mmCIF file of C-alpha atoms in Angstrom:
data_model
loop_
_atom_site.group_PDB
_atom_site.id
_atom_site.type_symbol
_atom_site.label_atom_id
_atom_site.label_comp_id
_atom_site.label_asym_id
_atom_site.label_seq_id
_atom_site.Cartn_x
_atom_site.Cartn_y
_atom_site.Cartn_z
ATOM 1 C CA UNK P 216 -86.026 -87.806 -2.578
ATOM 2 C CA UNK P 217 -86.374 -90.048 0.698
ATOM 3 C CA UNK P 218 -82.935 -90.397 2.696
ATOM 4 C CA UNK P 219 -82.928 -94.484 3.648
ATOM 5 C CA UNK P 220 -80.459 -95.687 6.237
ATOM 6 C CA UNK P 221 -77.718 -96.790 3.707
ATOM 7 C CA UNK P 222 -77.546 -93.339 3.041
ATOM 8 C CA UNK P 223 -77.364 -92.127 6.209
ATOM 9 C CA UNK P 224 -74.447 -95.265 6.897
ATOM 10 C CA UNK P 225 -73.214 -94.042 3.750
ATOM 11 C CA UNK P 226 -72.444 -90.310 4.922
ATOM 12 C CA UNK P 227 -71.272 -91.281 8.286
ATOM 13 C CA UNK P 228 -68.480 -93.489 6.940
ATOM 14 C CA UNK P 229 -68.148 -90.527 4.457
ATOM 15 C CA UNK P 230 -67.874 -88.032 7.790
ATOM 16 C CA UNK P 231 -65.287 -89.845 9.975
ATOM 17 C CA UNK P 232 -63.222 -91.274 7.048
ATOM 18 C CA UNK P 233 -62.478 -87.413 7.143
ATOM 19 C CA UNK P 234 -61.391 -87.373 10.430
ATOM 20 C CA UNK P 235 -59.051 -90.036 10.030
ATOM 21 C CA UNK P 236 -57.330 -88.344 7.323
ATOM 22 C CA UNK P 237 -57.722 -85.300 9.516
ATOM 23 C CA UNK P 238 -56.355 -87.423 12.332
ATOM 24 C CA UNK P 239 -53.435 -88.819 10.121
ATOM 25 C CA UNK P 240 -52.288 -84.993 9.436
ATOM 26 C CA UNK P 241 -52.428 -84.144 12.539
ATOM 27 C CA UNK P 242 -49.956 -86.827 12.905
ATOM 28 C CA UNK P 243 -47.550 -85.359 11.129
ATOM 29 C CA UNK P 244 -48.083 -82.325 12.444
ATOM 30 C CA UNK P 245 -47.220 -82.390 15.955
ATOM 31 C CA UNK P 246 -43.877 -85.319 14.376
ATOM 32 C CA UNK P 247 -42.655 -81.407 12.494
ATOM 33 C CA UNK P 248 -42.803 -80.023 15.467
ATOM 34 C CA UNK P 249 -41.522 -82.882 17.701
ATOM 35 C CA UNK P 250 -38.013 -82.953 15.351
ATOM 36 C CA UNK P 251 -37.688 -79.649 15.686
ATOM 37 C CA UNK P 252 -37.503 -79.681 19.351
ATOM 38 C CA UNK P 253 -39.178 -75.954 19.609
ATOM 39 C CA UNK P 254 -41.669 -75.115 22.063
ATOM 40 C CA UNK P 255 -45.101 -74.538 21.288
ATOM 41 C CA UNK P 256 -49.078 -74.249 22.704
ATOM 42 C CA UNK P 257 -51.452 -76.661 20.684
ATOM 43 C CA UNK P 258 -54.632 -76.152 20.046
ATOM 44 C CA UNK P 259 -57.319 -78.701 18.457
ATOM 45 C CA UNK P 260 -61.156 -77.253 18.242
ATOM 46 C CA UNK P 261 -63.694 -77.541 15.863
ATOM 47 C CA UNK P 262 -66.381 -74.785 15.021
ATOM 48 C CA UNK P 263 -69.324 -76.295 14.768
ATOM 49 C CA UNK P 264 -70.638 -80.475 14.858
ATOM 50 C CA UNK P 265 -72.451 -82.216 13.141
ATOM 51 C CA UNK P 266 -76.139 -83.767 13.424
ATOM 52 C CA UNK P 267 -75.595 -86.612 10.428
ATOM 53 C CA UNK P 268 -79.262 -88.087 10.422
ATOM 54 C CA UNK P 269 -79.164 -87.758 13.627
ATOM 55 C CA UNK P 270 -82.930 -86.606 14.375
ATOM 56 C CA UNK P 271 -84.260 -86.287 10.921
ATOM 57 C CA UNK P 272 -81.406 -83.575 10.798
ATOM 58 C CA UNK P 273 -78.376 -82.883 9.035
ATOM 59 C CA UNK P 274 -75.636 -80.170 9.154
ATOM 60 C CA UNK P 275 -75.378 -78.047 11.788
ATOM 61 C CA UNK P 276 -78.104 -74.912 12.329
ATOM 62 C CA UNK P 277 -79.240 -75.819 15.822
ATOM 63 C CA UNK P 278 -77.678 -77.035 19.676
ATOM 64 C CA UNK P 279 -78.818 -80.935 19.997
ATOM 65 C CA UNK P 280 -75.213 -82.503 21.475
ATOM 66 C CA UNK P 281 -74.548 -82.941 17.782
ATOM 67 C CA UNK P 282 -73.634 -80.017 16.185
ATOM 68 C CA UNK P 283 -73.246 -77.835 19.508
ATOM 69 C CA UNK P 284 -70.366 -80.523 21.229
ATOM 70 C CA UNK P 285 -67.198 -80.302 19.374
ATOM 71 C CA UNK P 286 -63.843 -81.638 19.957
ATOM 72 C CA UNK P 287 -61.035 -79.251 22.411
ATOM 73 C CA UNK P 288 -57.688 -80.019 23.161
ATOM 74 C CA UNK P 289 -54.832 -77.719 24.633
ATOM 75 C CA UNK P 290 -51.389 -78.879 25.237
ATOM 76 C CA UNK P 291 -49.282 -76.102 27.158
ATOM 77 C CA UNK P 292 -45.989 -76.143 28.634
ATOM 78 C CA UNK P 293 -47.212 -76.266 32.210
ATOM 79 C CA UNK P 294 -50.008 -78.628 32.070
ATOM 80 C CA UNK P 295 -50.486 -81.211 33.317
ATOM 81 C CA UNK P 296 -52.860 -83.997 30.370
ATOM 82 C CA UNK P 297 -56.106 -84.558 31.448
ATOM 83 C CA UNK P 298 -59.795 -85.023 30.487
ATOM 84 C CA UNK P 299 -62.090 -82.247 31.730
ATOM 85 C CA UNK P 300 -66.200 -83.489 31.475
ATOM 86 C CA UNK P 301 -67.178 -79.486 32.140
ATOM 87 C CA UNK P 302 -68.548 -77.429 29.768
ATOM 88 C CA UNK P 303 -66.666 -74.237 27.995
ATOM 89 C CA UNK P 304 -67.093 -72.616 24.883
ATOM 90 C CA UNK P 305 -65.070 -72.238 21.559
ATOM 91 C CA UNK P 306 -64.836 -68.042 22.998
ATOM 92 C CA UNK P 307 -62.684 -68.895 25.440
ATOM 93 C CA UNK P 308 -60.167 -69.946 23.480
ATOM 94 C CA UNK P 309 -59.269 -65.971 22.946
ATOM 95 C CA UNK P 310 -58.785 -66.055 26.562
ATOM 96 C CA UNK P 311 -56.634 -69.174 27.192
ATOM 97 C CA UNK P 312 -54.749 -68.744 24.999
ATOM 98 C CA UNK P 313 -54.036 -64.629 26.487
ATOM 99 C CA UNK P 314 -53.404 -66.217 29.557
ATOM 100 C CA UNK P 315 -50.900 -68.335 28.790
ATOM 101 C CA UNK P 316 -48.663 -66.075 26.918
ATOM 102 C CA UNK P 317 -49.292 -63.752 29.850
ATOM 103 C CA UNK P 318 -51.256 -60.716 27.950
ATOM 104 C CA UNK P 319 -54.336 -59.119 29.753
ATOM 105 C CA UNK P 320 -57.308 -59.681 27.616
ATOM 106 C CA UNK P 321 -59.466 -56.161 29.005
ATOM 107 C CA UNK P 322 -56.414 -54.402 26.799
ATOM 108 C CA UNK P 323 -56.019 -55.725 23.231
ATOM 109 C CA UNK P 324 -59.630 -57.323 22.975
ATOM 110 C CA UNK P 325 -61.794 -55.662 26.539
ATOM 111 C CA UNK P 326 -64.933 -56.293 24.020
ATOM 112 C CA UNK P 327 -64.290 -60.543 23.301
ATOM 113 C CA UNK P 328 -66.486 -62.695 26.212
ATOM 114 C CA UNK P 329 -64.961 -66.113 27.620
ATOM 115 C CA UNK P 330 -63.361 -66.889 30.301
ATOM 116 C CA UNK P 331 -59.571 -68.434 30.385
ATOM 117 C CA UNK P 332 -59.600 -72.198 31.143
ATOM 118 C CA UNK P 333 -56.674 -72.086 32.434
ATOM 119 C CA UNK P 334 -58.095 -72.092 35.837
ATOM 120 C CA UNK P 335 -59.782 -74.773 35.453
ATOM 121 C CA UNK P 336 -57.246 -77.491 33.356
ATOM 122 C CA UNK P 337 -55.887 -76.814 37.426
ATOM 123 C CA UNK P 338 -58.400 -78.164 39.089
ATOM 124 C CA UNK P 339 -60.533 -75.347 39.819
ATOM 125 C CA UNK P 340 -64.356 -75.417 39.752
ATOM 126 C CA UNK P 341 -66.542 -73.299 37.254
ATOM 127 C CA UNK P 342 -70.125 -72.934 37.635
ATOM 128 C CA UNK P 343 -70.321 -69.900 35.495
ATOM 129 C CA UNK P 344 -72.626 -71.163 32.415
ATOM 130 C CA UNK P 345 -72.304 -71.869 28.513
ATOM 131 C CA UNK P 346 -74.143 -69.473 26.144
ATOM 132 C CA UNK P 347 -74.871 -69.824 22.692
ATOM 133 C CA UNK P 348 -76.819 -68.235 20.175
ATOM 134 C CA UNK P 349 -77.739 -68.866 16.309
ATOM 135 C CA UNK P 350 -79.141 -66.795 13.801
ATOM 136 C CA UNK P 351 -78.487 -67.695 10.257
ATOM 137 C CA UNK P 352 -79.788 -70.025 7.642
ATOM 138 C CA UNK P 353 -82.455 -72.894 8.932
ATOM 139 C CA UNK P 354 -83.480 -70.787 11.703
ATOM 140 C CA UNK P 355 -87.015 -68.370 11.778
ATOM 141 C CA UNK P 356 -85.859 -66.688 14.183
ATOM 142 C CA UNK P 357 -82.894 -66.093 16.995
ATOM 143 C CA UNK P 358 -82.003 -69.194 18.758
ATOM 144 C CA UNK P 359 -80.365 -69.191 22.492
ATOM 145 C CA UNK P 360 -78.863 -71.526 24.809
ATOM 146 C CA UNK P 361 -77.364 -71.678 27.925
ATOM 147 C CA UNK P 362 -75.594 -75.110 29.293
ATOM 148 C CA UNK P 363 -74.562 -75.466 33.215
ATOM 149 C CA UNK P 364 -73.827 -78.336 34.444
ATOM 150 C CA UNK P 365 -75.046 -81.742 32.991
ATOM 151 C CA UNK P 366 -78.844 -79.087 31.787
ATOM 152 C CA UNK P 367 -78.810 -77.617 28.800
ATOM 153 C CA UNK P 368 -81.966 -75.389 28.292
ATOM 154 C CA UNK P 369 -83.162 -74.273 24.665
ATOM 155 C CA UNK P 370 -85.183 -70.627 23.859
ATOM 156 C CA UNK P 371 -86.605 -69.718 19.952
ATOM 157 C CA UNK P 372 -89.494 -67.372 20.181
ATOM 158 C CA UNK P 373 -90.535 -69.560 17.124
ATOM 159 C CA UNK P 374 -91.072 -72.664 19.256
ATOM 160 C CA UNK P 375 -91.309 -74.083 23.028
ATOM 161 C CA UNK P 376 -88.773 -74.688 25.304
ATOM 162 C CA UNK P 377 -86.502 -77.254 25.547
ATOM 163 C CA UNK P 378 -84.541 -78.664 28.712
ATOM 164 C CA UNK P 379 -82.443 -81.260 28.830
ATOM 165 C CA UNK P 380 -80.916 -83.315 30.693
ATOM 166 C CA UNK P 381 -77.749 -84.854 30.031
ATOM 167 C CA UNK P 382 -76.371 -87.003 32.586
ATOM 168 C CA UNK P 383 -79.878 -89.239 32.559
ATOM 169 C CA UNK P 384 -80.650 -88.298 28.694
ATOM 170 C CA UNK P 385 -77.178 -87.839 26.337
ATOM 171 C CA UNK P 386 -79.346 -88.128 23.469
ATOM 172 C CA UNK P 387 -81.842 -85.134 24.260
ATOM 173 C CA UNK P 388 -85.018 -87.299 23.804
ATOM 174 C CA UNK P 389 -87.426 -86.009 26.571
ATOM 175 C CA UNK P 390 -88.068 -82.728 26.689
ATOM 176 C CA UNK P 391 -88.942 -81.861 30.817
ATOM 177 C CA UNK P 392 -89.595 -78.375 29.803
ATOM 178 C CA UNK P 393 -93.230 -79.509 31.007
ATOM 179 C CA UNK P 394 -92.297 -81.414 33.571
ATOM 180 C CA UNK P 395 -93.134 -80.212 37.159
ATOM 181 C CA UNK P 396 -90.870 -82.048 38.543
ATOM 182 C CA UNK P 397 -88.359 -79.841 36.669
ATOM 183 C CA UNK P 398 -90.006 -76.438 37.378
ATOM 184 C CA UNK P 399 -87.273 -74.907 39.605
ATOM 185 C CA UNK P 400 -85.027 -75.651 36.520
ATOM 186 C CA UNK P 401 -86.655 -74.242 33.884
ATOM 187 C CA UNK P 402 -87.172 -70.721 36.136
ATOM 188 C CA UNK P 403 -83.549 -70.829 37.228
ATOM 189 C CA UNK P 404 -82.286 -71.176 33.147
ATOM 190 C CA UNK P 405 -85.451 -68.975 32.079
ATOM 191 C CA UNK P 406 -84.526 -66.400 34.670
ATOM 192 C CA UNK P 407 -80.612 -66.544 33.277
ATOM 193 C CA UNK P 408 -81.763 -66.447 29.715
ATOM 194 C CA UNK P 409 -84.075 -62.953 30.250
ATOM 195 C CA UNK P 410 -81.100 -61.318 32.422
ATOM 196 C CA UNK P 411 -78.747 -62.009 29.182
ATOM 197 C CA UNK P 412 -81.129 -62.045 25.999
ATOM 198 C CA UNK P 413 -84.375 -59.884 24.798
ATOM 199 C CA UNK P 414 -85.116 -61.876 21.380
ATOM 200 C CA UNK P 415 -87.610 -59.543 19.666
ATOM 201 C CA UNK P 416 -84.213 -56.547 19.735
ATOM 202 C CA UNK P 417 -81.930 -59.533 18.896
ATOM 203 C CA UNK P 418 -84.383 -60.389 15.681
ATOM 204 C CA UNK P 419 -84.706 -56.935 14.678
ATOM 205 C CA UNK P 420 -81.191 -56.655 15.010
ATOM 206 C CA UNK P 421 -80.792 -59.467 12.584
ATOM 207 C CA UNK P 422 -83.243 -58.390 10.251
ATOM 208 C CA UNK P 423 -81.591 -54.421 9.956
ATOM 209 C CA UNK P 424 -77.821 -56.108 9.998
ATOM 210 C CA UNK P 425 -79.461 -58.271 6.924
ATOM 211 C CA UNK P 426 -81.407 -55.185 4.879
ATOM 212 C CA UNK P 427 -77.811 -53.314 4.988
ATOM 213 C CA UNK P 428 -75.872 -55.746 3.809
ATOM 214 C CA UNK P 429 -78.095 -57.128 0.793
ATOM 215 C CA UNK P 430 -77.896 -53.735 -0.149
ATOM 216 C CA UNK P 431 -74.702 -53.698 -0.354
ATOM 217 C CA UNK P 432 -74.855 -57.269 -1.455
ATOM 218 C CA UNK P 433 -76.426 -55.823 -4.601
ATOM 219 C CA UNK P 434 -74.149 -53.273 -5.042
ATOM 220 C CA UNK P 435 -71.462 -55.104 -5.713
ATOM 221 C CA UNK P 436 -72.819 -57.285 -8.138
ATOM 222 C CA UNK P 437 -72.310 -54.403 -10.651
ATOM 223 C CA UNK P 438 -69.768 -53.629 -12.663
ATOM 224 C CA UNK P 439 -66.337 -55.775 -12.235
ATOM 225 C CA UNK P 440 -67.391 -57.940 -9.271
ATOM 226 C CA UNK P 441 -64.949 -59.930 -7.459
ATOM 227 C CA UNK P 442 -66.013 -62.484 -5.152
ATOM 228 C CA UNK P 443 -65.236 -62.866 -1.682
ATOM 229 C CA UNK P 444 -64.303 -66.396 -1.309
ATOM 230 C CA UNK P 445 -60.796 -66.760 -0.648
ATOM 231 C CA UNK P 446 -58.223 -66.540 -3.943
ATOM 232 C CA UNK P 447 -54.779 -65.780 -2.640
ATOM 233 C CA UNK P 448 -52.978 -64.073 -5.233
ATOM 234 C CA UNK P 449 -49.544 -63.641 -5.598
ATOM 235 C CA UNK P 450 -46.445 -62.207 -7.388
ATOM 236 C CA UNK P 451 -44.790 -64.882 -9.539
ATOM 237 C CA UNK P 452 -41.556 -63.394 -7.881
ATOM 238 C CA UNK P 453 -43.050 -64.338 -4.954
ATOM 239 C CA UNK P 454 -43.410 -68.319 -5.866
ATOM 240 C CA UNK P 455 -40.805 -69.010 -8.569
ATOM 241 C CA UNK P 456 -36.870 -68.851 -7.673
ATOM 242 C CA UNK P 457 -35.653 -66.233 -9.826
ATOM 243 C CA UNK P 458 -31.442 -66.248 -10.430
ATOM 244 C CA UNK P 459 -30.864 -63.690 -8.565
ATOM 245 C CA UNK P 460 -30.390 -64.645 -5.402
ATOM 246 C CA UNK P 461 -27.504 -67.162 -4.757
ATOM 247 C CA UNK P 462 -29.286 -70.762 -4.232
ATOM 248 C CA UNK P 463 -27.562 -71.370 -0.827
ATOM 249 C CA UNK P 464 -29.142 -68.167 0.836
ATOM 250 C CA UNK P 465 -32.219 -69.090 -0.736
ATOM 251 C CA UNK P 466 -31.913 -72.504 1.246
ATOM 252 C CA UNK P 467 -31.271 -71.344 3.859
ATOM 253 C CA UNK P 468 -34.535 -68.784 3.958
ATOM 254 C CA UNK P 469 -36.605 -71.570 3.551
ATOM 255 C CA UNK P 470 -35.705 -74.582 6.137
ATOM 256 C CA UNK P 471 -37.100 -74.660 9.374
ATOM 257 C CA UNK P 472 -35.734 -74.129 11.545
ATOM 258 C CA UNK P 473 -33.952 -71.775 9.858
ATOM 259 C CA UNK P 474 -29.754 -71.945 9.412
ATOM 260 C CA UNK P 475 -28.021 -70.519 11.796
#
């Protein structure tokens, strides 16, 4: 099948319609919070973007801006609303929520990477790079990337290195990895990548994991098969009103805010 410009236009139209729908529903949630006068921390983010035909690519499965760039909005008491241009990661959200709650991340999840965004939200500079990894469908071997400032570096053992200056090339059309003028910057990112990753070992770990999970998959297909798809199973007594409870008590228990 040949993907035409009209196909791309209609796909993008549908995608943007979905965004408009989500936007409306978020508005309803925020209106309900406002009406209830409940103090809350609100976080809105996606796990990935969508290429939508850019560079001939669809879905995610790469580190170009269309796939890697996502919205991240945080509203919380004490935070002054503003637009932050510094690149961060969704992996920072857990640390940020712990910071907002006054909980030590080291005590509950010391294995978690990421850093709190509160310092950045309050005007302090951030220089640490954003780290990205991908080793799932659509990749021949593990892909990794680093974003620091306006620069993005992408490495995969099966492909040449890529280096982009997003300040002057937001569409990532010019790979500067072979440009002598960017040699020093490339060396900086290559050193950071060397210190962080052993791609050969990474690839081996992924393939071992795939082999183990394939054995489990085949075993679970024998006998009574229960799919892993989300399927809520609820008792009827939890879904329907029964005559053992006074109607006023039932309605009060379902009201928000709860009746006093």
